[in-house]
Coordinates of C-alpha atoms and ligand atoms in Angstrom, one line a residue:
Chain A
M12 CA 0.0 0.0 0.0
G13 CA 1.2 3.5 -0.8
P14 CA 1.5 5.9 2.1
E15 CA -1.5 8.0 0.9
T16 CA -3.8 5.0 0.9
R17 CA -2.9 3.7 4.4
N18 CA -5.5 4.4 7.0
D19 CA -3.5 4.4 10.2
L20 CA -5.9 5.6 12.9
K21 CA -6.4 5.5 16.6
I22 CA -9.7 6.1 18.2
S23 CA -10.5 6.2 21.9
I24 CA -14.0 6.6 23.3
R25 CA -14.3 6.9 27.1
V26 CA -17.8 6.9 28.5
R27 CA -19.5 6.2 31.8
S28 CA -20.3 2.6 32.3
H29 CA -23.7 2.1 30.6
L30 CA -25.1 0.0 27.8
R31 CA -26.6 3.1 26.2
Y32 CA -23.3 3.7 24.5
S33 CA -23.2 0.4 22.6
D34 CA -24.8 2.0 19.6
L35 CA -22.2 4.8 19.6
F36 CA -19.4 2.2 19.5
H37 CA -21.2 0.2 16.8
T38 CA -21.7 3.2 14.6
V39 CA -18.1 4.3 14.9
L40 CA -16.9 0.8 14.0
G41 CA -19.2 0.9 11.0
Q42 CA -17.6 4.2 9.8
V43 CA -14.1 2.9 10.5
A44 CA -14.9 -0.3 8.6
R45 CA -15.7 1.8 5.5
L46 CA -12.3 3.6 5.7
V47 CA -10.1 0.7 6.5
P48 CA -11.8 -1.2 4.8
L49 CA -12.9 -4.2 6.8
P50 CA -14.3 -7.1 4.8
A51 CA -18.0 -6.6 4.6
E52 CA -18.8 -10.2 5.5
R53 CA -16.8 -9.8 8.7
L54 CA -18.1 -6.5 9.9
D55 CA -21.3 -7.8 11.6
W56 CA -19.2 -10.4 13.4
I57 CA -16.6 -7.9 14.5
A58 CA -19.4 -5.6 15.7
L59 CA -20.8 -8.5 17.6
S60 CA -17.4 -9.1 19.3
L61 CA -17.2 -5.4 20.2
R62 CA -20.7 -5.5 21.8
E63 CA -19.9 -8.6 23.7
A64 CA -16.8 -7.1 25.1
V65 CA -18.6 -3.9 26.1
N66 CA -21.4 -5.9 27.7
N67 CA -18.8 -7.7 29.8
A68 CA -17.0 -4.5 30.7
V69 CA -20.3 -2.9 31.9
L70 CA -21.8 -5.9 33.6
H71 CA -18.9 -8.1 34.9
G72 CA -16.1 -5.5 35.0
N73 CA -17.7 -2.4 36.3
K74 CA -20.7 -4.3 37.8
N75 CA -23.2 -1.7 36.5
D76 CA -21.5 1.1 38.5
F77 CA -22.3 4.2 36.5
S78 CA -19.5 6.2 38.2
K79 CA -16.9 3.9 36.5
W80 CA -15.6 4.3 33.0
V81 CA -15.5 2.1 29.9
E82 CA -13.0 2.9 27.2
V83 CA -13.1 1.5 23.7
E84 CA -10.1 1.9 21.5
M85 CA -9.9 1.1 17.8
E86 CA -6.6 1.1 16.1
V87 CA -5.5 0.5 12.5
S88 CA -1.8 0.0 12.3
G89 CA -0.2 -1.6 9.2
T90 CA -2.5 -4.6 8.3
T91 CA -3.9 -5.1 11.8
F92 CA -7.1 -3.7 13.1
T93 CA -7.3 -3.9 16.9
I94 CA -10.2 -3.2 19.3
R95 CA -9.5 -2.8 23.0
V96 CA -12.2 -2.6 25.7
W97 CA -11.1 -1.4 29.1
D98 CA -13.1 -1.5 32.4
E99 CA -12.2 -0.6 36.0
G100 CA -13.0 -4.1 37.4
P101 CA -10.7 -6.8 38.8
G102 CA -10.7 -8.9 35.6
F103 CA -10.9 -12.6 35.8
S104 CA -8.9 -15.7 35.0
P105 CA -9.6 -17.2 31.6
G106 CA -9.7 -20.5 33.4
V107 CA -13.3 -19.8 34.4
L108 CA -14.4 -19.9 30.8
L109 CA -16.4 -23.0 29.9
D110 CA -17.0 -24.3 26.4
P111 CA -20.6 -23.4 25.7
R112 CA -20.9 -26.2 23.2
R113 CA -20.5 -28.9 25.7
P114 CA -23.8 -30.7 26.5
E115 CA -23.8 -29.6 30.2
N116 CA -23.5 -25.9 29.0
L117 CA -25.7 -26.0 26.0
F118 CA -28.9 -25.0 27.9
K119 CA -27.3 -22.3 30.0
P120 CA -28.4 -18.8 29.0
N121 CA -25.0 -17.3 29.6
G122 CA -21.4 -18.0 28.8
R123 CA -21.2 -17.5 25.0
G124 CA -19.7 -13.9 24.8
I125 CA -16.0 -14.6 24.9
F126 CA -16.5 -17.8 22.9
L127 CA -18.0 -15.8 20.1
I128 CA -15.3 -13.2 20.3
R129 CA -12.7 -15.9 19.8
Q130 CA -14.6 -17.3 16.9
F131 CA -15.0 -14.0 15.1
T132 CA -11.6 -12.3 15.7
D133 CA -8.2 -13.5 14.8
R134 CA -6.7 -13.0 18.3
A135 CA -8.3 -12.2 21.6
D136 CA -6.1 -11.5 24.7
F137 CA -6.8 -10.2 28.2
A138 CA -4.6 -7.4 29.5
R139 CA -3.9 -5.0 32.4
S140 CA -3.3 -1.4 31.5
A141 CA -0.5 0.7 32.9
D142 CA -3.1 2.5 35.1
G143 CA -4.5 -0.8 36.4
R144 CA -7.6 -1.2 34.2
F145 CA -8.7 -4.6 32.9
G146 CA -9.0 -5.1 29.1
I147 CA -9.7 -7.4 26.3
C148 CA -7.7 -6.9 23.2
M149 CA -9.2 -8.2 19.9
S150 CA -7.3 -8.2 16.6
V151 CA -8.3 -8.7 13.0
D152 CA -5.8 -9.3 10.2
L153 CA -6.7 -7.1 7.3
D154 CA -4.7 -8.9 4.6
S155 CA -5.9 -12.4 5.4
N156 CA -8.6 -14.0 3.2
E157 CA -9.1 -16.7 5.7
D158 CA -12.7 -16.9 6.6
K159 CA -12.8 -17.0 10.4
E160 CA -16.6 -17.2 10.2
A161 CA -16.3 -20.8 9.0
G162 CA -13.7 -21.5 11.7
E163 CA -13.4 -24.6 13.9
Chain B
M17 CA -34.1 -1.9 19.4
M18 CA -36.4 -4.9 19.3
N19 CA -40.0 -4.7 18.1
H20 CA -42.5 -7.5 18.3
R21 CA -45.9 -8.6 17.3
V22 CA -47.9 -11.6 18.6
Y23 CA -50.7 -13.3 16.7
E24 CA -52.5 -16.6 16.4
K25 CA -52.3 -18.7 13.2
S26 CA -54.0 -22.1 12.9
G27 CA -54.0 -22.4 16.7
I28 CA -50.3 -21.6 17.0
S29 CA -49.0 -18.5 18.8
V30 CA -46.6 -16.7 16.6
L31 CA -44.1 -14.3 18.1
E32 CA -42.7 -12.1 15.4
L33 CA -39.5 -10.3 16.3
K34 CA -37.8 -7.4 14.4
G35 CA -34.7 -5.4 14.9
S36 CA -31.8 -6.1 17.2
I37 CA -31.9 -8.6 20.0
T38 CA -29.1 -7.4 22.2
M39 CA -28.2 -6.6 25.7
G40 CA -29.9 -3.4 26.7
G41 CA -31.6 -3.3 23.3
G42 CA -35.3 -3.0 24.3
D43 CA -37.7 -2.4 27.2
V44 CA -39.4 -5.8 26.7
T45 CA -37.3 -8.9 26.5
M46 CA -38.0 -12.0 24.5
R47 CA -38.1 -13.9 27.8
D48 CA -41.0 -11.8 29.1
L49 CA -42.9 -12.2 25.9
I50 CA -42.6 -16.0 26.0
K51 CA -43.5 -16.1 29.7
G52 CA -46.6 -14.1 28.9
L53 CA -47.7 -16.6 26.3
L54 CA -47.0 -19.6 28.6
E55 CA -49.0 -18.0 31.4
Q56 CA -51.9 -17.7 29.0
G57 CA -51.7 -21.4 28.6
K58 CA -50.3 -21.4 25.1
K59 CA -48.6 -24.7 24.2
Q60 CA -47.4 -24.1 20.7
I61 CA -45.1 -21.2 20.1
L62 CA -43.4 -20.2 16.8
V63 CA -40.7 -17.5 17.0
D64 CA -40.4 -15.7 13.6
L65 CA -36.9 -14.3 13.4
G66 CA -37.1 -13.1 9.8
G67 CA -36.9 -9.5 10.7
V68 CA -34.1 -9.8 13.2
S69 CA -31.1 -7.9 11.9
F70 CA -28.7 -8.4 14.7
M71 CA -28.4 -10.7 17.7
D72 CA -25.7 -11.0 20.4
S73 CA -25.0 -13.7 23.0
T74 CA -27.7 -12.2 25.2
G75 CA -30.2 -12.8 22.4
L76 CA -29.0 -16.3 22.1
G77 CA -29.4 -16.7 25.8
E78 CA -32.9 -15.4 25.6
L79 CA -33.7 -18.0 23.0
V80 CA -32.3 -20.8 25.1
A81 CA -34.1 -19.5 28.2
A82 CA -37.4 -19.3 26.2
Y83 CA -36.8 -22.9 25.0
T84 CA -36.3 -24.4 28.4
T85 CA -39.1 -22.3 30.0
A86 CA -41.4 -23.6 27.3
R87 CA -40.3 -27.2 28.1
H88 CA -41.1 -26.7 31.7
H89 CA -44.6 -25.7 30.8
D90 CA -45.0 -28.7 28.5
A91 CA -45.1 -26.3 25.6
T92 CA -43.2 -26.5 22.3
L93 CA -41.1 -23.6 20.9
K94 CA -39.9 -23.7 17.3
L95 CA -38.1 -21.2 15.2
V96 CA -38.7 -20.0 11.6
N97 CA -37.2 -17.6 9.1
L98 CA -33.6 -17.7 10.3
T99 CA -31.4 -15.2 8.5
K100 CA -28.0 -16.5 7.3
K101 CA -26.3 -14.7 10.2
I102 CA -28.6 -16.2 12.9
H103 CA -28.3 -19.6 11.4
D104 CA -24.5 -19.2 11.5
L105 CA -24.7 -18.2 15.2
L106 CA -26.8 -21.2 16.0
T107 CA -24.4 -23.5 14.1
I108 CA -21.2 -22.1 15.7
T109 CA -22.7 -22.3 19.2
Q110 CA -24.2 -25.8 18.4
L111 CA -27.5 -24.4 19.5
A112 CA -28.7 -25.6 16.1
T113 CA -28.8 -29.1 17.6
V114 CA -31.2 -27.9 20.3
F115 CA -33.8 -25.9 18.4
E116 CA -36.3 -27.2 15.9
Y117 CA -36.3 -24.6 13.1
Y118 CA -37.9 -24.3 9.7
E119 CA -37.1 -22.4 6.5
G120 CA -40.7 -21.7 5.5
F121 CA -43.5 -20.3 7.5
D122 CA -46.2 -22.8 6.3
E123 CA -43.9 -25.7 6.8
A124 CA -43.2 -24.5 10.4
V125 CA -46.9 -24.1 11.1
S126 CA -47.9 -27.5 9.8
S127 CA -45.0 -29.2 11.7
F128 CA -47.0 -28.5 14.9
K129 CA -49.9 -30.7 13.6
N130 CA -47.8 -33.9 13.7
Chain C
M2 CA -29.3 16.1 36.2
G3 CA -29.2 12.8 38.1
P4 CA -25.9 10.9 37.9
E5 CA -27.4 8.2 35.7
T6 CA -28.6 10.6 33.1
R7 CA -25.3 12.5 32.7
N8 CA -23.4 11.7 29.6
D9 CA -19.8 12.5 30.5
L10 CA -17.8 11.3 27.7
K11 CA -14.4 11.8 26.1
I12 CA -13.7 10.8 22.5
S13 CA -10.3 11.1 20.8
I14 CA -9.9 10.3 17.1
R15 CA -6.4 10.4 15.7
V16 CA -5.9 10.0 12.0
R17 CA -3.4 10.8 9.3
S18 CA -3.8 14.2 7.9
H19 CA -6.4 13.9 5.2
L20 CA -9.8 15.3 4.4
R21 CA -11.2 11.8 3.8
Y22 CA -11.8 11.5 7.5
S23 CA -14.1 14.5 7.7
D24 CA -17.2 12.2 7.4
L25 CA -16.0 10.0 10.2
F26 CA -15.8 13.0 12.5
H27 CA -19.1 14.3 11.3
T28 CA -20.8 10.9 11.9
V29 CA -19.3 10.6 15.4
L30 CA -20.5 14.0 16.2
G31 CA -24.0 13.1 15.0
Q32 CA -24.0 10.1 17.4
V33 CA -22.7 12.1 20.3
A34 CA -25.3 14.7 19.6
R35 CA -28.1 12.1 20.1
L36 CA -26.6 11.1 23.5
V37 CA -25.8 14.4 25.0
P38 CA -28.2 15.7 23.5
L39 CA -27.1 18.7 21.5
P40 CA -30.0 21.0 20.4
A41 CA -31.1 19.7 17.0
E42 CA -31.1 23.2 15.5
R43 CA -27.5 23.7 16.5
L44 CA -26.1 20.4 15.3
D45 CA -25.5 21.3 11.7
W46 CA -23.7 24.5 12.7
I47 CA -21.5 22.6 15.2
A48 CA -20.7 20.1 12.5
L49 CA -19.8 22.9 10.2
S50 CA -17.5 24.3 12.9
L51 CA -15.9 20.9 13.3
R52 CA -15.3 20.6 9.6
E53 CA -13.9 24.1 9.3
A54 CA -11.4 23.3 12.1
V55 CA -10.4 20.0 10.5
N56 CA -10.0 21.6 7.0
N57 CA -7.7 24.2 8.6
A58 CA -5.7 21.5 10.5
V59 CA -5.1 19.5 7.3
L60 CA -4.5 22.4 5.0
H61 CA -2.9 25.2 7.0
G62 CA -1.6 23.3 10.0
N63 CA -0.2 20.1 8.5
K64 CA 0.0 21.6 5.0
N65 CA -1.4 18.4 3.4
D66 CA 1.5 16.3 4.7
F67 CA -0.1 12.9 5.1
S68 CA 2.6 11.7 7.4
K69 CA 1.3 14.2 10.0
W70 CA -1.6 13.5 12.4
V71 CA -4.8 15.3 13.1
E72 CA -6.6 14.6 16.4
V73 CA -10.2 15.4 17.1
E74 CA -11.4 15.3 20.7
M75 CA -15.0 15.6 21.8
E76 CA -15.7 15.9 25.5
V77 CA -18.9 16.3 27.5
S78 CA -18.3 17.4 31.0
G79 CA -21.0 18.9 33.1
T80 CA -23.0 21.2 30.9
T81 CA -20.2 21.9 28.4
F82 CA -19.5 20.2 25.1
T83 CA -16.0 20.8 23.8
I84 CA -14.4 19.9 20.5
R85 CA -10.7 20.2 20.1
V86 CA -8.9 19.8 16.8
W87 CA -5.1 19.4 17.0
D88 CA -2.5 19.5 14.2
E89 CA 1.3 19.3 14.0
G90 CA 1.8 22.8 12.4
P91 CA 3.2 26.0 13.7
G92 CA -0.2 27.6 14.5
F93 CA -0.8 31.3 13.7
S94 CA -1.5 34.5 15.4
P95 CA -5.2 35.4 15.5
G96 CA -4.1 38.8 14.4
V97 CA -4.0 37.6 10.8
L98 CA -7.7 37.0 10.8
L99 CA -9.8 39.5 8.8
D100 CA -13.5 40.2 9.1
P101 CA -14.9 38.5 6.0
R102 CA -17.9 40.9 6.1
R103 CA -15.9 44.0 5.3
P104 CA -16.3 45.3 1.7
E105 CA -12.6 44.6 0.9
N106 CA -13.0 41.0 1.9
L107 CA -16.4 40.2 0.8
F108 CA -15.3 38.9 -2.7
K109 CA -12.4 36.8 -1.4
P110 CA -13.0 33.1 -1.7
N111 CA -11.3 32.3 1.6
G112 CA -11.2 33.5 5.1
R113 CA -14.6 32.6 6.5
G114 CA -13.8 29.4 8.4
I115 CA -12.8 30.8 11.8
F116 CA -15.4 33.5 11.5
L117 CA -18.1 30.9 11.1
I118 CA -16.7 28.9 14.0
R119 CA -16.9 32.0 16.2
Q120 CA -20.5 32.5 15.1
F121 CA -21.7 29.0 15.8
T122 CA -19.9 28.0 19.0
D123 CA -20.1 29.7 22.3
R124 CA -16.3 29.9 22.8
A125 CA -13.4 29.3 20.4
D126 CA -9.8 29.6 21.6
F127 CA -6.4 28.6 20.2
A128 CA -4.1 26.4 22.2
R129 CA -0.8 24.7 22.3
S130 CA -0.7 21.1 23.7
A131 CA 1.8 19.8 26.2
D132 CA 3.5 17.9 23.3
G133 CA 3.7 21.0 21.1
R134 CA 0.7 20.6 18.8
F135 CA -1.5 23.5 17.7
G136 CA -5.2 23.3 18.4
I137 CA -8.5 25.1 18.3
C138 CA -10.8 24.5 21.2
M139 CA -14.5 25.1 20.6
S140 CA -17.2 24.9 23.3
V141 CA -20.9 24.8 23.4
D142 CA -23.0 25.5 26.5
L143 CA -25.6 22.7 26.8
D144 CA -27.9 24.5 29.2
S145 CA -28.2 27.8 27.4
N146 CA -31.2 28.5 25.2
E147 CA -29.5 31.4 23.7
D148 CA -29.7 31.1 20.0
K149 CA -26.1 31.6 18.8
E150 CA -27.3 31.2 15.2
A151 CA -29.1 34.5 15.3
G152 CA -26.0 36.1 17.0
E153 CA -24.4 39.5 16.2
Chain D
M17 CA -20.5 14.2 -2.0
M18 CA -21.8 16.7 -4.5
N19 CA -23.9 15.8 -7.5
H20 CA -24.8 18.1 -10.3
R21 CA -26.9 18.4 -13.5
V22 CA -26.7 21.1 -16.1
Y23 CA -29.6 22.0 -18.4
E24 CA -31.0 24.9 -20.5
K25 CA -34.3 26.5 -19.6
S26 CA -35.6 29.4 -21.7
G27 CA -32.1 30.3 -22.8
I28 CA -30.7 30.2 -19.3
S29 CA -28.1 27.7 -18.1
V30 CA -29.2 26.0 -14.9
L31 CA -26.7 24.4 -12.7
E32 CA -28.5 22.1 -10.3
L33 CA -26.4 21.1 -7.3
K34 CA -27.2 18.3 -4.8
G35 CA -25.6 17.0 -1.7
S36 CA -22.8 18.5 0.3
I37 CA -20.6 21.3 -1.0
T38 CA -17.6 20.9 1.2
M39 CA -13.8 20.9 1.1
G40 CA -12.8 17.5 -0.4
G41 CA -16.5 16.7 -1.0
G42 CA -16.4 15.8 -4.7
D43 CA -14.2 15.3 -7.8
V44 CA -15.7 18.2 -9.7
T45 CA -15.9 21.6 -8.1
M46 CA -18.6 24.1 -8.6
R47 CA -15.9 26.5 -9.8
D48 CA -15.0 24.1 -12.7
L49 CA -18.6 23.6 -13.6
I50 CA -19.2 27.4 -13.9
K51 CA -15.9 27.8 -15.8
G52 CA -17.1 25.2 -18.3
L53 CA -20.3 27.1 -18.9
L54 CA -18.5 30.4 -19.3
E55 CA -16.1 28.9 -21.8
Q56 CA -19.1 27.7 -23.8
G57 CA -20.1 31.4 -24.0
K58 CA -23.1 31.1 -21.6
K59 CA -24.0 34.5 -20.2
Q60 CA -27.0 33.7 -18.0
I61 CA -26.4 31.2 -15.2
L62 CA -28.8 30.1 -12.5
V63 CA -27.5 28.0 -9.7
D64 CA -30.2 25.9 -8.1
L65 CA -29.2 25.1 -4.5
G66 CA -32.5 23.4 -3.5
G67 CA -30.8 20.0 -3.1
V68 CA -27.8 21.1 -1.2
S69 CA -27.9 19.7 2.3
F70 CA -24.7 21.0 3.7
M71 CA -22.2 23.7 2.7
D72 CA -19.0 24.8 4.5
S73 CA -16.9 27.9 4.0
T74 CA -15.2 26.2 1.0
G75 CA -18.7 26.0 -0.6
L76 CA -19.3 29.7 0.1
G77 CA -15.9 30.5 -1.4
E78 CA -16.8 28.5 -4.5
L79 CA -20.0 30.5 -4.8
V80 CA -18.1 33.8 -4.5
A81 CA -15.4 32.6 -7.0
A82 CA -18.2 31.6 -9.4
Y83 CA -19.8 35.0 -9.0
T84 CA -16.7 37.0 -9.7
T85 CA -15.6 34.7 -12.6
A86 CA -19.0 35.2 -14.2
R87 CA -18.6 39.0 -13.8
H88 CA -15.2 38.9 -15.6
H89 CA -16.9 37.1 -18.5
D90 CA -19.7 39.6 -18.6
A91 CA -22.1 36.9 -17.5
T92 CA -24.7 37.0 -14.8
L93 CA -25.0 34.4 -12.0
K94 CA -28.0 34.2 -9.8
L95 CA -29.1 31.7 -7.1
V96 CA -32.4 30.0 -6.5
N97 CA -34.0 27.6 -4.0
L98 CA -31.9 28.5 -1.0
T99 CA -32.5 26.3 2.0
K100 CA -33.0 28.0 5.4
K101 CA -29.4 26.9 6.4
I102 CA -27.8 28.3 3.2
H103 CA -29.8 31.5 3.5
D104 CA -28.6 31.8 7.1
L105 CA -25.0 31.3 6.0
L106 CA -25.3 34.0 3.3
T107 CA -26.9 36.4 5.8
I108 CA -24.3 35.8 8.5
T109 CA -21.4 36.3 6.1
Q110 CA -23.2 39.2 4.5
L111 CA -22.8 37.5 1.1
A112 CA -26.6 37.9 0.9
T113 CA -25.8 41.5 -0.1
V114 CA -23.6 40.2 -3.0
F115 CA -25.8 37.6 -4.6
E116 CA -29.1 38.1 -6.5
Y117 CA -31.3 35.2 -5.3
Y118 CA -34.9 34.1 -5.7
E119 CA -37.3 32.0 -3.8
G120 CA -39.1 30.5 -6.8
F121 CA -37.7 28.9 -9.9
D122 CA -40.0 30.7 -12.4
E123 CA -39.4 34.0 -10.7
A124 CA -35.7 33.4 -11.0
V125 CA -35.9 32.5 -14.7
S126 CA -38.0 35.4 -15.7
S127 CA -35.7 37.8 -13.8
F128 CA -33.1 37.3 -16.5
K129 CA -35.5 38.7 -19.1
N130 CA -35.5 42.2 -17.6
Ligands
ADP26 N1 -14.6 -7.6 31.7 C1 -14.7 -8.6 32.6 N2 -14.5 -8.5 33.9 C2 -14.6 -9.5 34.8 N3 -15.1 -10.7 34.4 C3 -15.4 -11.0 33.1 C4 -15.2 -9.9 32.1 N4 -15.6 -10.5 31.0 C5 -15.9 -11.7 31.2 N5 -15.8 -12.0 32.5 C6 -16.1 -13.3 33.1 O1 -16.1 -14.3 32.1 C7 -17.4 -15.0 32.1 C8 -17.8 -15.4 30.7 O2 -18.1 -14.2 29.9 P1 -18.9 -14.4 28.6 O3 -18.3 -15.5 27.8 O4 -18.9 -13.1 27.9 O5 -20.3 -14.9 29.0 P2 -21.4 -14.2 29.9 O6 -21.1 -12.7 29.9 O7 -22.7 -14.5 29.3 O8 -21.3 -14.8 31.3 C9 -18.3 -14.0 32.8 O9 -19.4 -14.6 33.4 C10 -17.4 -13.4 33.8 O10 -17.3 -14.2 34.9
ADP27 N1 -4.7 25.1 12.1 C1 -4.1 26.2 11.6 N2 -2.8 26.3 11.4 C2 -2.2 27.4 10.9 N3 -2.9 28.4 10.4 C3 -4.2 28.4 10.5 C4 -4.9 27.3 11.1 N4 -6.2 27.6 11.0 C5 -6.3 28.8 10.4 N5 -5.1 29.3 10.1 C6 -4.9 30.6 9.5 O1 -6.0 31.4 9.6 C7 -6.4 31.8 8.3 C8 -8.0 31.9 8.3 O2 -8.6 30.7 8.4 P1 -10.1 30.5 8.0 O3 -10.9 31.6 8.7 O4 -10.5 29.1 8.3 O5 -10.2 30.8 6.5 P2 -9.4 30.0 5.3 O6 -9.1 28.6 5.7 O7 -10.5 30.0 4.2 O8 -8.2 30.8 4.9 C9 -5.9 30.8 7.3 O9 -5.7 31.3 6.0 C10 -4.6 30.5 8.0 O10 -3.6 31.5 7.7

């Protein structure tokens, strides 16, 4: 890619911890997707991943405490698109995650958020920010034609 | 934002959902709507997802909860008009093995007769 | 306002210096406007002010150098909505600004951007960031019913 | 994104603009379109702004440049169908004192006859 066509960008949106902001994040992602561009067939799944991460930040991370903050970062750098969602909670150990496809979990109403994030993004890691916040960091490779949607 | 409509068709209660079924996406949840039907004694419920443009894991959880609640009330809950995206979601989560779902509306309605 | 209804938020969008991002900023502003909410009759004018500031950052500030960055910040804090637009240029002295309404300027094709910003926002100041960037800082009072549009 | 259409009406060249007239908002600028008409020898130009949803100071500058270029070619440029927002912009910048503009299309067309 020539320098003029690269879309390096870095967006940060910090809001009070509330689900009312999910549509803001979703819309911004949609705009970024047109610029980057993100493959159209992956956009809805990436948006789903973003929403799952925000739901978790508001509910599990900040425990619905409106005085806490959620931050969503979107970054395009080279051929990687990264979304980070930060909350002010204690985080958790990925060991607690269960496979929602196992028969004993299939009828549970919860426990599919991070599973879906892992299906629909190319990489998902948990992180601790310099200022102590907990985050999930999700990446999408922009130059791969691999169809993650069909994954596993 | 979720919208809904409930009507009867050949003795079956049809719950038609439209819009986004997401966390915080509406005042009424799918769960409440299904509970309402079960409390009215309805035993055959068809959920029409044709107009659902977006669903997250909360939406999937609502579907699962609706399914098991129906079971507890000896009622049957089936799905119809799955979009490609929702079909993909059910497949990936293996919920496709749980739900009875149909492509066409008439087919779904007559399946209750058997 | 009760704490649950306040919409404190802070958005930062950093992109390479190019006008192709103007629609991204404009769309984000539109979303923020719905949340805050910004008075509907002022939204187009605030969007115009944002676009004027971005045009200036890209053209005058960064002189169309795509390797430079533009940052747009939007912040809601209490009853003030603030937009800041930062560029990597030398800035300028407001003394160079001419009144575009004066007869000798009326037929010039340029020189109306900052004039319009001053008409449509409640406060517009120039600033230098801690890391040396030049910025314009535009504020809108959310609780005033004063119709700036009709101003002067 | 600006769209345009040019047509003749009672001997007058009408330039109909639609969409946003902003910096970087289109491949063709209003200035170029007006220049094209002047180079074809057109002397009476009516710019129809009814479909213009958004205009920034660049758009205003284009209008001014079009006006003065027309003058240099001994041509007349008038405006018609100003939206409330564009009228406000012209008023605030006092460009309303520069341009001849009309509310109605027929009125604008017949004004060239005088
Ligand atoms: N941001 C977070 N902070 C703390 N715990 C979290 C966070 N995100 C996820 N978790 C934990 O991981 C579990 C699984 O999350 P998820 O797969 O999204 O399903 P669900 O949210 O439906 O429980 C949660 O129940 C919670 O215990
Ligand atoms: N970000 C900036 N950096 C440097 N100079 C600026 C900047 N913004 C405005 N200026 C100066 O102020 C002048 C007036 O700007 P403006 O009112 O927007 O009109 P225009 O951009 O049409 O010249 C510009 O011509 C430029 O000299």
